[in-house]
Coordinates of C-alpha atoms and ligand atoms in Angstrom, one line a residue:
M23 CA -59.2 74.0 -43.4
Q24 CA -55.7 74.7 -44.8
H25 CA -55.0 71.3 -45.3
R26 CA -57.9 70.8 -47.5
I27 CA -57.3 68.5 -50.7
H28 CA -58.0 70.4 -53.9
T29 CA -55.5 69.0 -56.5
V30 CA -55.5 65.3 -57.9
E31 CA -51.9 64.7 -56.8
D32 CA -53.1 65.5 -53.1
L33 CA -56.2 63.2 -53.7
R34 CA -53.9 60.3 -54.7
D35 CA -52.4 60.3 -51.1
W36 CA -55.9 59.0 -50.2
I37 CA -57.7 57.1 -53.1
T38 CA -57.1 55.8 -56.4
P39 CA -59.2 58.0 -58.7
T40 CA -60.8 56.4 -61.3
A41 CA -61.2 57.5 -64.7
D42 CA -64.8 58.8 -64.1
E43 CA -63.7 60.9 -61.3
L44 CA -60.7 62.3 -62.7
Q45 CA -62.8 63.6 -65.5
G46 CA -65.4 64.7 -63.2
I47 CA -62.9 66.6 -61.4
E48 CA -61.3 68.2 -64.4
A49 CA -64.7 69.2 -66.1
T50 CA -66.4 70.8 -62.9
Q51 CA -63.4 73.1 -62.3
D52 CA -65.0 76.0 -63.3
V53 CA -68.5 74.9 -62.5
F54 CA -68.6 74.0 -58.5
R55 CA -66.0 74.0 -56.3
W56 CA -64.0 70.9 -55.0
N57 CA -62.1 69.9 -51.7
I58 CA -62.0 67.6 -48.9
T59 CA -60.8 68.0 -45.3
P60 CA -58.1 65.2 -44.5
Y61 CA -60.4 64.3 -41.7
Y62 CA -63.5 63.6 -44.1
A63 CA -60.8 62.1 -46.7
R64 CA -59.7 59.5 -44.1
L65 CA -63.4 58.2 -44.2
M66 CA -63.1 57.3 -48.1
D67 CA -62.6 53.8 -49.3
P68 CA -59.3 54.0 -51.1
D69 CA -60.6 51.3 -53.3
D70 CA -64.4 51.3 -53.8
P71 CA -65.5 54.1 -56.0
E72 CA -69.0 53.6 -54.8
C73 CA -67.8 54.2 -51.3
P74 CA -70.6 56.5 -49.9
V75 CA -68.2 58.8 -48.6
R76 CA -66.5 59.2 -51.3
R77 CA -69.7 59.6 -53.9
Q78 CA -70.6 62.6 -51.5
V79 CA -67.5 64.6 -52.2
V80 CA -65.4 63.8 -55.4
P81 CA -67.1 64.7 -58.6
R82 CA -67.8 62.4 -61.1
A83 CA -68.4 62.8 -65.1
S84 CA -71.8 62.2 -64.4
E85 CA -72.2 65.8 -63.3
L86 CA -71.9 66.5 -66.8
A87 CA -74.4 64.3 -67.7
P88 CA -77.7 65.2 -69.7
D89 CA -80.2 66.6 -66.7
L90 CA -83.2 68.8 -66.5
V91 CA -81.9 72.3 -66.2
G92 CA -83.5 75.9 -65.9
V93 CA -83.5 75.3 -62.2
V94 CA -80.7 77.1 -60.8
D95 CA -82.9 78.2 -58.0
P96 CA -85.7 75.6 -57.8
L97 CA -87.0 77.3 -54.5
E98 CA -87.2 80.6 -56.1
E99 CA -85.2 81.6 -52.8
V100 CA -83.5 84.7 -54.7
A101 CA -87.2 86.1 -55.1
H102 CA -88.1 85.3 -51.4
S103 CA -85.2 87.6 -50.5
P104 CA -85.9 90.9 -49.8
V105 CA -82.6 91.8 -48.8
K106 CA -79.3 89.9 -50.1
N107 CA -79.4 86.1 -48.9
L108 CA -81.8 86.6 -46.5
I109 CA -84.9 84.4 -47.3
H110 CA -88.1 85.1 -45.9
N111 CA -90.7 82.3 -47.4
Y112 CA -92.4 81.5 -44.0
R113 CA -94.2 84.3 -41.9
D114 CA -92.5 83.7 -38.7
R115 CA -89.0 82.5 -39.5
V116 CA -85.8 83.5 -42.0
A117 CA -83.0 81.6 -43.3
F118 CA -80.2 83.8 -43.4
C119 CA -77.3 82.4 -45.9
V120 CA -74.6 84.1 -44.0
T121 CA -72.0 82.8 -46.4
S122 CA -71.3 80.8 -49.2
E123 CA -68.1 79.2 -48.0
C124 CA -68.1 75.4 -46.9
A125 CA -65.7 73.3 -45.4
I126 CA -66.2 70.7 -48.1
Y127 CA -68.7 71.0 -51.5
C128 CA -71.0 68.2 -51.2
R129 CA -71.5 67.1 -54.9
Y130 CA -75.5 67.6 -54.6
C131 CA -75.6 70.7 -52.8
L132 CA -78.9 72.4 -52.8
R133 CA -77.2 75.8 -52.9
K134 CA -75.1 75.1 -55.6
R135 CA -76.1 78.9 -57.3
M136 CA -74.3 80.4 -54.5
V137 CA -71.9 78.1 -52.2
G138 CA -68.5 78.2 -53.2
D139 CA -68.9 81.6 -55.2
A140 CA -67.5 84.7 -54.0
D141 CA -70.4 86.9 -55.4
F142 CA -72.2 85.7 -52.5
M143 CA -69.9 86.5 -49.9
M144 CA -71.2 88.5 -47.6
R145 CA -69.6 92.0 -46.6
R146 CA -70.5 93.2 -42.6
E147 CA -72.6 95.9 -44.1
E148 CA -74.7 93.3 -45.8
H149 CA -75.1 91.3 -42.4
Q150 CA -76.1 94.5 -41.0
A151 CA -78.7 95.1 -43.7
A152 CA -80.4 91.6 -43.0
I153 CA -80.0 92.3 -39.1
D154 CA -81.8 95.2 -39.7
Y155 CA -84.6 93.5 -41.6
I156 CA -85.2 90.9 -39.2
A157 CA -85.3 93.9 -36.5
A158 CA -88.2 95.7 -38.3
H159 CA -90.2 92.6 -38.9
S160 CA -91.7 91.6 -35.6
E161 CA -93.2 88.5 -36.9
I162 CA -90.0 86.6 -37.2
R163 CA -89.4 84.5 -33.9
D164 CA -87.1 82.1 -35.4
V165 CA -83.9 82.5 -37.1
L166 CA -81.7 80.2 -39.2
L167 CA -78.1 80.8 -39.8
T168 CA -77.3 78.7 -42.7
G169 CA -75.0 79.3 -46.1
G170 CA -72.9 77.7 -46.8
D171 CA -71.4 76.9 -43.5
P172 CA -71.7 79.3 -40.9
L173 CA -69.2 77.7 -38.4
T174 CA -66.5 78.8 -41.2
F175 CA -67.0 81.8 -39.3
N176 CA -64.2 82.4 -36.7
E177 CA -65.8 83.2 -32.8
R178 CA -65.4 86.7 -33.1
H179 CA -67.5 87.2 -35.9
L180 CA -70.0 84.8 -34.5
E181 CA -70.3 86.7 -31.6
W182 CA -71.1 89.8 -33.2
L183 CA -73.9 88.1 -35.3
L184 CA -75.4 86.4 -32.4
S185 CA -75.2 89.3 -29.8
H186 CA -76.9 91.5 -32.5
L187 CA -79.7 89.0 -33.2
R188 CA -80.1 88.4 -29.2
A189 CA -80.6 92.4 -28.9
I190 CA -83.7 91.8 -30.8
D191 CA -86.6 91.2 -28.6
H192 CA -88.8 89.5 -31.0
V193 CA -86.0 86.8 -32.1
E194 CA -87.1 83.5 -29.6
V195 CA -84.8 80.9 -31.3
I196 CA -81.3 81.1 -33.4
R197 CA -80.3 78.2 -35.0
F198 CA -77.8 77.0 -37.0
G199 CA -77.6 74.8 -40.2
S200 CA -73.6 73.5 -40.2
R201 CA -72.1 70.5 -41.7
M202 CA -68.9 70.8 -39.4
P203 CA -69.6 68.0 -37.1
V204 CA -69.6 65.9 -40.0
K205 CA -67.1 67.1 -42.2
L206 CA -64.5 68.9 -39.6
P207 CA -65.6 67.9 -36.3
Y208 CA -62.6 69.7 -34.5
R209 CA -64.3 73.0 -35.6
I210 CA -66.6 72.2 -32.4
T211 CA -64.3 73.8 -30.3
D212 CA -64.7 74.6 -26.4
D213 CA -64.3 78.4 -27.7
L214 CA -66.9 78.1 -30.3
C215 CA -69.4 75.9 -27.5
A216 CA -68.8 78.9 -24.9
V217 CA -70.0 81.7 -27.7
L218 CA -72.8 79.7 -28.6
E219 CA -74.1 79.0 -24.6
R220 CA -74.0 82.8 -24.1
Y221 CA -76.9 83.3 -26.7
H222 CA -79.5 80.6 -25.8
P223 CA -81.7 79.1 -27.1
V224 CA -79.7 78.2 -30.2
W225 CA -80.2 75.0 -31.8
I226 CA -78.3 73.2 -34.6
N227 CA -79.0 71.2 -37.2
T228 CA -76.1 69.0 -38.6
H229 CA -76.3 67.0 -41.7
F230 CA -74.9 63.4 -41.4
N231 CA -75.8 61.1 -44.7
H232 CA -74.4 58.0 -43.6
P233 CA -73.4 55.6 -40.7
K234 CA -69.6 55.7 -41.9
E235 CA -69.8 59.7 -41.0
L236 CA -70.7 58.8 -37.3
T237 CA -67.1 58.4 -36.3
D238 CA -65.9 58.9 -32.5
D239 CA -64.4 62.5 -33.3
A240 CA -68.0 63.4 -34.7
A241 CA -69.5 61.9 -31.5
A242 CA -67.1 63.8 -29.5
A243 CA -68.1 67.5 -31.1
I244 CA -71.9 66.6 -30.7
D245 CA -71.3 65.8 -27.1
R246 CA -69.5 69.0 -26.7
L247 CA -72.5 70.8 -28.5
L248 CA -74.9 69.2 -25.9
R249 CA -72.7 70.2 -22.9
A250 CA -73.2 73.6 -23.8
G251 CA -76.8 73.1 -24.0
V252 CA -77.2 73.2 -27.6
P253 CA -80.0 70.7 -29.0
V254 CA -78.5 68.9 -32.0
G255 CA -80.8 67.7 -35.0
N256 CA -79.9 66.2 -38.2
Q257 CA -80.9 66.8 -41.9
T258 CA -80.5 64.0 -44.1
V259 CA -80.7 64.4 -48.1
L260 CA -81.7 61.0 -49.8
L261 CA -79.2 60.2 -52.3
R262 CA -79.4 57.3 -54.8
G263 CA -77.2 54.4 -53.8
I264 CA -75.8 56.3 -51.0
N265 CA -78.6 55.8 -48.1
D266 CA -81.5 55.1 -50.0
D267 CA -82.1 51.5 -49.0
A268 CA -83.8 50.8 -45.7
A269 CA -80.9 48.7 -43.6
T270 CA -78.5 52.0 -44.3
L271 CA -81.1 54.3 -43.3
R272 CA -82.1 52.8 -40.0
A273 CA -78.4 52.3 -39.0
L274 CA -78.2 56.1 -39.7
C275 CA -81.1 57.1 -37.7
E276 CA -80.7 54.7 -35.0
G277 CA -76.9 55.5 -34.9
L278 CA -77.9 59.2 -34.5
V279 CA -80.3 58.3 -31.3
R280 CA -77.3 56.8 -29.9
L281 CA -75.1 60.2 -30.3
R282 CA -78.2 62.0 -28.8
V283 CA -79.0 63.6 -32.3
R284 CA -82.6 63.8 -33.1
P285 CA -83.4 62.8 -36.6
Y286 CA -85.3 66.0 -38.3
Y287 CA -85.9 65.8 -41.9
L288 CA -84.9 63.6 -44.7
Y289 CA -84.8 65.8 -47.6
Q290 CA -85.9 64.3 -51.4
A291 CA -82.8 65.6 -53.4
Q292 CA -83.8 68.8 -55.2
L293 CA -83.8 69.2 -59.0
I294 CA -80.1 70.7 -59.2
G295 CA -78.7 70.9 -62.6
G296 CA -76.0 68.0 -62.4
T297 CA -77.2 65.8 -59.9
A298 CA -79.5 63.7 -61.7
H299 CA -77.4 60.7 -60.3
F300 CA -77.8 61.2 -56.9
R301 CA -81.8 61.9 -57.1
T302 CA -84.2 58.7 -56.1
S303 CA -87.9 58.5 -57.3
I304 CA -90.6 59.6 -54.5
E305 CA -92.2 56.4 -54.4
R306 CA -88.9 54.9 -53.3
G307 CA -88.4 57.4 -50.4
M308 CA -92.1 56.7 -49.5
A309 CA -91.3 53.2 -49.2
L310 CA -88.5 53.6 -46.8
M311 CA -90.3 56.0 -44.6
E312 CA -93.0 53.1 -44.3
A313 CA -90.2 50.5 -43.7
L314 CA -89.1 52.5 -40.8
Q315 CA -92.6 53.4 -39.3
G316 CA -93.1 51.4 -36.3
T317 CA -90.3 49.4 -36.6
T318 CA -88.0 51.8 -34.7
T319 CA -88.0 54.3 -32.1
G320 CA -90.4 56.7 -32.9
F321 CA -88.0 59.9 -32.5
A322 CA -85.3 58.1 -34.7
I323 CA -87.8 58.5 -37.6
P324 CA -87.4 62.0 -39.4
T325 CA -90.0 63.5 -41.3
Y326 CA -89.4 63.0 -45.4
V327 CA -90.0 66.4 -46.9
L328 CA -89.7 67.9 -50.5
D329 CA -89.1 71.8 -50.6
T330 CA -91.1 73.8 -52.9
P331 CA -91.7 77.6 -53.7
H332 CA -94.6 77.0 -51.8
G333 CA -92.8 75.7 -48.4
K334 CA -91.7 72.3 -47.5
V335 CA -94.2 69.4 -48.1
P336 CA -94.2 66.5 -46.0
L337 CA -94.1 63.5 -48.5
T338 CA -97.1 61.2 -47.0
R339 CA -100.0 59.6 -48.3
S340 CA -102.0 62.7 -47.0
Y341 CA -100.1 65.2 -49.2
V342 CA -98.8 63.1 -52.6
Q343 CA -101.7 62.5 -54.6
G344 CA -100.1 60.4 -57.3
R345 CA -97.7 60.4 -60.4
A346 CA -98.8 61.8 -64.0
G347 CA -95.7 60.8 -65.9
D348 CA -92.5 62.2 -64.8
H349 CA -94.1 64.2 -62.4
V350 CA -95.4 63.6 -58.9
I351 CA -98.6 65.7 -58.0
M352 CA -99.1 66.7 -54.3
T353 CA -100.9 69.2 -52.3
T354 CA -98.8 71.9 -50.1
P355 CA -99.7 72.8 -46.7
R356 CA -100.2 76.4 -48.0
G357 CA -103.0 75.0 -50.5
P358 CA -101.8 75.2 -53.9
R359 CA -100.8 72.0 -55.7
W360 CA -97.3 71.4 -56.9
A361 CA -96.1 68.9 -59.5
E362 CA -92.4 67.9 -58.8
P363 CA -90.6 66.7 -62.0
N364 CA -89.0 63.4 -60.8
P365 CA -88.5 60.9 -63.4
I366 CA -88.3 57.4 -62.0
P367 CA -84.3 56.5 -62.6
S368 CA -83.7 53.7 -65.2
G369 CA -83.3 50.2 -63.6
E370 CA -84.7 51.4 -59.9
H371 CA -86.8 49.0 -58.1
T372 CA -89.3 50.1 -55.4
A373 CA -91.8 48.0 -53.6
Y374 CA -94.5 51.1 -53.4
A375 CA -96.6 52.8 -56.7
L376 CA -98.4 55.8 -56.5
P377 CA -101.9 56.4 -58.0
V378 CA -101.7 57.0 -62.0
M379 CA -103.0 60.3 -62.7
D380 CA -103.8 62.4 -66.0
W381 CA -101.8 65.8 -65.8
P382 CA -103.8 68.2 -63.6
D383 CA -105.1 71.4 -65.2
G384 CA -103.7 74.8 -64.0
I385 CA -101.0 73.0 -61.8
D386 CA -97.7 74.8 -60.6
T387 CA -94.2 73.7 -61.7
I388 CA -90.9 74.2 -62.6
P389 CA -90.3 74.5 -66.1
T390 CA -87.6 72.2 -67.5
E391 CA -85.8 70.9 -70.2
A392 CA -83.3 68.3 -70.7
A393 CA -79.8 69.5 -71.4
T394 CA -76.5 69.3 -70.4
F395 CA -75.3 71.0 -67.0
A396 CA -72.0 71.9 -67.5
A397 CA -72.2 73.0 -71.3
Ligands
PLP17 C1 -86.4 75.0 -44.2 C2 -86.3 76.3 -44.2 C3 -87.0 77.0 -43.0 C4 -87.1 76.2 -41.6 O1 -88.1 75.6 -41.8 P1 -88.8 74.7 -40.5 O2 -89.6 73.5 -40.9 O3 -88.9 75.1 -39.6 O4 -87.2 73.9 -40.5 C5 -86.8 78.3 -43.0 N1 -86.7 78.9 -44.1 C6 -86.5 78.6 -45.2 C7 -86.4 79.4 -46.6 C8 -86.3 77.1 -45.4 O5 -86.0 76.3 -46.5
SF4_18 S1 -72.6 71.7 -46.2 FE1 -74.8 72.3 -47.0 S2 -74.2 74.3 -48.1 FE2 -72.6 73.2 -47.9 S3 -72.2 72.1 -49.9 FE3 -72.6 70.9 -48.4 S4 -75.1 70.6 -48.9 FE4 -74.2 72.6 -49.5

């Protein structure tokens, strides 16, 4: 962590930054933190700016391009937080954003509004307040520790958190969302595994996006977790030009299964300002899923989902109803219909088309306007 790259000068030891990247680094300085672990930097192609690893972590001028804004928090997570950083949007489970620190700041991050921002750091009393809330709500049986990245904490603090959660009778499952196996696999130490093992059932979902990230070091980190009895799942974000083609997605999912990691979710990229260059059409994602279906191991296939204020929606023919202009219309498992702003990127080709619909009356959507994100 101390050797992370966060100046252009350091970056030049690894890659030859393009003018576009240099402009992105300069212009996003005060908008969203930037740094890269040496481990992950080594995976970047020094000569190819379109390298799928490089694009995830090196800012680009496109982060400043006009985008739909007004969507700092598209899932209304703040409204669903009864105490600071604890999101209670499903009856029986909570997402507890224990820290705003990450090892690397992914340029498409869903929680840009808080990640890397010191205001969202939590003090011990704030962690305690969230634990008290969980203890007082006997319907919560599943606690997801997320962030930021909870494995940025040291073992002592993790032990403190886990022991307090385990002391609550109705908490059945504790799970982590962490990208450490991908960005800094050496963080998965024997000491860490020994702590996790004491509080079972503990699960981890990690976040590989591309087969290039499936290195021997990452495999060793996964192996340590599995030996400690921690089941490992993976959540991928569908990213334009990075993993939005069938061959890449298949190689990723099959590679994960070889490491004994279960592909869990494939997320449609959320409408976060400054990330338009990463988003694909929902049609493209659905076509990719249909290409995997029946042509590989069943458990190598993740569920393609979109998160909405009404919860996650599986993007399948049974929920997705059609397209009304720049919006995709769907029903949600909870009932209300949802219209996701999802303009088809110019030049994008998909083999799959949704039924064309008129704009339905009384439908819920995100109010958006086109503007410049970093202005
Ligand atoms: C995704 C999510 C969860 C966990 O949902 P699963 O579908 O059980 O993985 C919990 N809380 C929030 C707020 C979430 O976004
Ligand atoms: S690891 Fe997750 S929370 Fe951290 S920057 Fe990446 S996407 Fe955001």
